[in-house]
Amino acid sequence: MARILIIEDEKNLARFIELELKYEGYETKVCADGRTGLNTALSESWDAILLDLMLPELNGLEVCRRIRQNNKTIPIIMITARDTVLDRVSGLDSGADDYIVKPFAIEELLARLRSLLRRVEALATKELTTLTFKDLSVEIESCVVKKGEHIISLTKREFDLLVIFMSNMNIVLTREVLLNKVWGYHTGVETNVVDVYVRYLRNKIDEQNESSYIQTVRGIGYVMR
Ligand code: CA
C-alpha cells in the first residue's frame, strides 16, 4: 500500500488526516516540524508527502525545496492556511505538485492524492520509446532530443522531421514523402519547404567540419545514415 508522509504541526489536524488516510488503506507517519519532516522524507521511501507551509524549525517551502534537490518525482501536496496568489505560486515554484488551502474537505485532499498517485503510476508503467543514431537520441513521448548529454531544442516541425528520419534509417526519403509525412497531404506547401527545414535541422544537430547526419541524395531527397 502507498506510504504517505504527513508533515504538519497542528496535532489535531495531523491526527485527523492520518486517521482518514489509514482508513483508506494508506500507511502513514506524522512529523510535527520541518526539520524532522525533511529528514524523514529523505531517509525513508514515500509515495507522496503532505506538507504544511507554516512549520516550526524549517518552513514548508524550504522543506519542499530541499526534498526536490534530492528527489524530483515524489508527489508533494502543500497544505496552507493562507490563500494568496503569491503563496500558491511560491509553493509550486518550490516544487510542490499541488496545493490545498485550510480548511479543506478531507474528500478533496484524498481525491487530489489519488490523482497524483495515479499520474506517477501511469508515468512509471509507460515505456518510453527512444530512437538513437550516433550520439543523437530522441525520446518520442517526452519530445526530448539529445546530442550526447546536451539537450537540443527543436520546433515541433523540426522534431517531427527528425523522428521521420530516425525511424527510417538508411532509407532515401523523397521531398514529397517527407512533405506528406510531416506536413500532411493537403497542405499545398511547396516541396522546397522541406529543404528549408532540413537546413534548420542540420544547423541544430550537425557539427562544423563533419559530414551531416542527414545526407542529400541529389535529385531525389534525403537520407539519414
Ligand atoms: Ca502549521
Coordinates of C-alpha atoms and ligand atoms in Angstrom, one line a residue:
M1 CA 0.0 0.0 0.0
A2 CA 1.1 3.5 -0.7
R3 CA 3.1 5.2 2.1
I4 CA 2.3 8.8 2.9
L5 CA 4.3 11.2 5.0
I6 CA 2.4 13.9 6.8
I7 CA 4.4 17.0 7.8
E8 CA 2.0 19.1 9.9
D9 CA 2.5 20.8 13.3
E10 CA -1.2 21.2 14.2
K11 CA -1.7 18.0 16.2
N12 CA -5.4 17.7 15.7
L13 CA -5.3 18.2 12.0
A14 CA -2.4 15.8 11.6
R15 CA -4.2 13.2 13.6
F16 CA -7.4 13.7 11.6
I17 CA -5.6 13.3 8.3
E18 CA -3.7 10.3 9.5
L19 CA -6.9 8.5 10.6
E20 CA -8.6 9.2 7.3
L21 CA -5.6 8.0 5.3
K22 CA -5.3 4.9 7.4
Y23 CA -9.0 4.3 6.9
E24 CA -8.4 4.5 3.1
G25 CA -5.6 1.9 3.5
Y26 CA -2.6 4.1 3.3
E27 CA 0.4 3.7 5.5
T28 CA 1.3 6.9 7.3
K29 CA 3.7 8.7 9.5
V30 CA 3.4 12.2 11.0
C31 CA 6.2 14.7 11.6
A32 CA 5.4 17.8 13.6
D33 CA 8.3 20.1 12.5
G34 CA 10.1 21.0 9.3
R35 CA 13.5 19.5 10.2
T36 CA 12.2 16.1 11.3
G37 CA 9.9 16.1 8.3
L38 CA 12.8 16.8 5.9
N39 CA 15.0 14.1 7.5
T40 CA 12.2 11.6 7.4
A41 CA 11.3 12.5 3.8
L42 CA 14.8 11.9 2.7
S43 CA 15.7 8.8 4.8
E44 CA 12.7 6.6 4.0
S45 CA 10.8 5.8 0.9
W46 CA 7.5 7.5 0.4
D47 CA 4.8 7.5 -2.3
A48 CA 3.6 11.0 -1.5
I49 CA 4.2 13.8 1.0
L50 CA 1.6 16.2 2.5
L51 CA 3.5 19.2 3.6
D52 CA 2.2 22.1 5.7
L53 CA 3.5 25.5 4.7
M54 CA 3.9 27.1 8.2
L55 CA 6.1 24.8 10.3
P56 CA 8.4 25.3 13.2
E57 CA 12.2 24.8 12.6
L58 CA 12.1 24.8 8.8
N59 CA 9.2 26.2 6.8
G60 CA 7.3 24.2 4.2
L61 CA 8.8 26.0 1.2
E62 CA 12.3 25.3 2.4
V63 CA 11.4 21.7 3.2
C64 CA 9.9 21.3 -0.3
R65 CA 13.0 22.8 -2.0
R66 CA 15.4 20.5 -0.2
I67 CA 13.3 17.4 -0.9
R68 CA 13.4 18.4 -4.6
Q69 CA 17.1 18.7 -4.6
N70 CA 17.2 15.0 -3.8
N71 CA 14.0 13.7 -5.4
K72 CA 12.5 15.3 -8.4
T73 CA 9.5 13.0 -8.8
I74 CA 7.9 12.3 -5.4
P75 CA 4.4 13.9 -5.3
I76 CA 4.2 16.7 -2.8
I77 CA 0.9 18.4 -1.8
M78 CA 1.4 21.7 0.0
I79 CA -1.2 22.4 2.8
T80 CA -1.6 26.0 3.9
A81 CA -3.8 28.3 5.9
R82 CA -3.2 31.2 3.6
D83 CA -4.6 31.5 0.1
T84 CA -2.9 34.3 -1.8
V85 CA -1.7 34.0 -5.3
L86 CA 1.9 34.6 -4.1
D87 CA 1.7 31.7 -1.6
R88 CA 0.3 29.5 -4.3
V89 CA 3.0 30.5 -6.8
S90 CA 5.9 30.1 -4.3
G91 CA 4.5 26.7 -3.2
L92 CA 4.5 25.5 -6.8
D93 CA 7.8 27.2 -7.6
S94 CA 9.5 25.4 -4.7
G95 CA 8.5 22.1 -6.3
A96 CA 5.1 21.2 -4.9
D97 CA 2.8 19.4 -7.3
D98 CA -0.4 20.5 -5.8
Y99 CA -1.8 22.9 -3.3
I100 CA -4.7 22.7 -0.8
V101 CA -6.0 25.5 1.4
K102 CA -7.2 25.1 5.0
P103 CA -9.9 24.5 6.0
F104 CA -10.4 21.8 3.3
A105 CA -12.8 18.9 3.0
I106 CA -10.9 15.6 3.6
E107 CA -12.5 14.2 0.5
E108 CA -10.8 16.8 -1.6
L109 CA -7.4 16.1 -0.2
L110 CA -8.0 12.3 -0.8
A111 CA -9.1 13.0 -4.3
R112 CA -6.0 15.1 -5.1
L113 CA -3.8 12.5 -3.5
R114 CA -5.3 9.7 -5.6
S115 CA -4.9 11.7 -8.8
L116 CA -1.2 12.4 -8.1
L117 CA -0.5 8.8 -7.3
R118 CA -2.3 7.7 -10.5
R119 CA -0.2 10.1 -12.5
V120 CA 3.0 8.8 -11.1
E121 CA 1.9 5.2 -11.7
A122 CA 1.0 6.0 -15.3
L123 CA 4.4 7.5 -15.9
A124 CA 6.2 4.6 -14.3
T125 CA 4.5 1.9 -16.3
K126 CA 4.7 3.7 -19.6
E127 CA 7.5 2.5 -21.8
L128 CA 9.5 5.3 -23.3
T129 CA 10.5 5.0 -26.9
T130 CA 13.9 6.2 -27.7
L131 CA 15.4 6.4 -31.1
T132 CA 19.2 6.7 -31.5
F133 CA 21.7 7.4 -34.2
K134 CA 25.4 8.0 -33.4
D135 CA 25.3 10.4 -30.5
L136 CA 21.8 11.6 -31.2
S137 CA 18.9 10.3 -29.2
V138 CA 15.2 11.2 -29.4
E139 CA 12.6 10.3 -26.7
I140 CA 9.3 10.3 -28.5
E141 CA 6.9 10.7 -25.6
S142 CA 8.7 13.4 -23.8
C143 CA 9.9 15.1 -27.1
V144 CA 13.5 15.3 -25.7
V145 CA 16.3 15.4 -28.2
K146 CA 19.8 15.0 -27.0
K147 CA 23.2 15.1 -28.7
G148 CA 25.5 13.3 -26.2
E149 CA 24.4 14.8 -22.9
H150 CA 23.2 18.1 -24.4
I151 CA 19.6 18.8 -24.9
I152 CA 18.8 20.2 -28.3
S153 CA 15.7 22.4 -28.6
L154 CA 13.7 21.9 -31.7
T155 CA 10.5 23.3 -33.0
K156 CA 7.5 20.9 -33.5
R157 CA 8.1 20.7 -37.2
E158 CA 11.9 20.0 -36.8
F159 CA 11.1 17.4 -34.2
D160 CA 8.6 15.6 -36.5
L161 CA 11.1 15.7 -39.3
L162 CA 13.9 14.3 -37.2
V163 CA 11.7 11.5 -36.0
I164 CA 10.8 10.5 -39.6
F165 CA 14.5 10.4 -40.5
M166 CA 15.4 8.4 -37.4
S167 CA 12.6 5.9 -37.9
N168 CA 13.6 5.4 -41.5
M169 CA 17.4 4.9 -41.2
N170 CA 19.2 4.2 -44.5
I171 CA 16.0 4.8 -46.5
V172 CA 16.1 7.6 -49.0
L173 CA 13.1 9.8 -48.5
T174 CA 11.9 12.0 -51.3
R175 CA 10.8 15.6 -50.7
E176 CA 7.2 14.5 -51.5
V177 CA 7.3 11.7 -48.9
L178 CA 8.7 14.0 -46.2
L179 CA 6.2 16.6 -47.0
N180 CA 3.3 14.2 -46.7
K181 CA 4.6 12.7 -43.5
V182 CA 5.4 15.9 -41.7
W183 CA 3.1 18.5 -43.2
G184 CA 0.2 16.2 -44.3
Y185 CA -1.2 15.6 -47.7
H186 CA -3.4 18.5 -48.5
T187 CA -1.3 21.4 -47.3
G188 CA -0.4 22.8 -50.7
V189 CA 3.0 23.6 -49.3
E190 CA 5.9 23.7 -51.9
T191 CA 8.3 20.9 -51.6
N192 CA 11.2 23.3 -51.1
V193 CA 9.9 23.9 -47.6
V194 CA 11.4 20.5 -46.9
D195 CA 14.9 21.8 -48.0
V196 CA 14.4 24.8 -45.7
Y197 CA 13.6 22.6 -42.7
V198 CA 16.3 20.1 -43.4
R199 CA 18.7 23.1 -43.3
Y200 CA 17.2 24.2 -39.9
L201 CA 17.6 20.8 -38.5
R202 CA 21.2 20.4 -39.8
N203 CA 22.1 23.7 -38.2
K204 CA 21.0 22.3 -34.8
I205 CA 22.3 18.8 -34.9
D206 CA 25.4 18.8 -37.1
E207 CA 29.0 19.7 -36.1
Q208 CA 31.0 22.0 -38.3
N209 CA 33.6 20.3 -40.4
E210 CA 31.9 16.9 -40.1
S211 CA 29.6 15.2 -42.5
S212 CA 25.9 15.9 -41.9
Y213 CA 23.7 13.4 -40.1
I214 CA 21.3 13.9 -43.0
Q215 CA 22.7 13.3 -46.4
T216 CA 21.4 14.9 -49.6
V217 CA 20.7 12.4 -52.4
R218 CA 20.9 14.7 -55.4
G219 CA 17.7 14.9 -57.5
I220 CA 15.8 12.6 -55.1
G221 CA 15.7 13.7 -51.5
Y222 CA 17.4 12.9 -48.2
V223 CA 18.6 10.0 -46.1
M224 CA 19.9 9.6 -42.6
R225 CA 22.9 7.2 -42.5
Ligands
CA1 CA 1.3 24.9 10.6

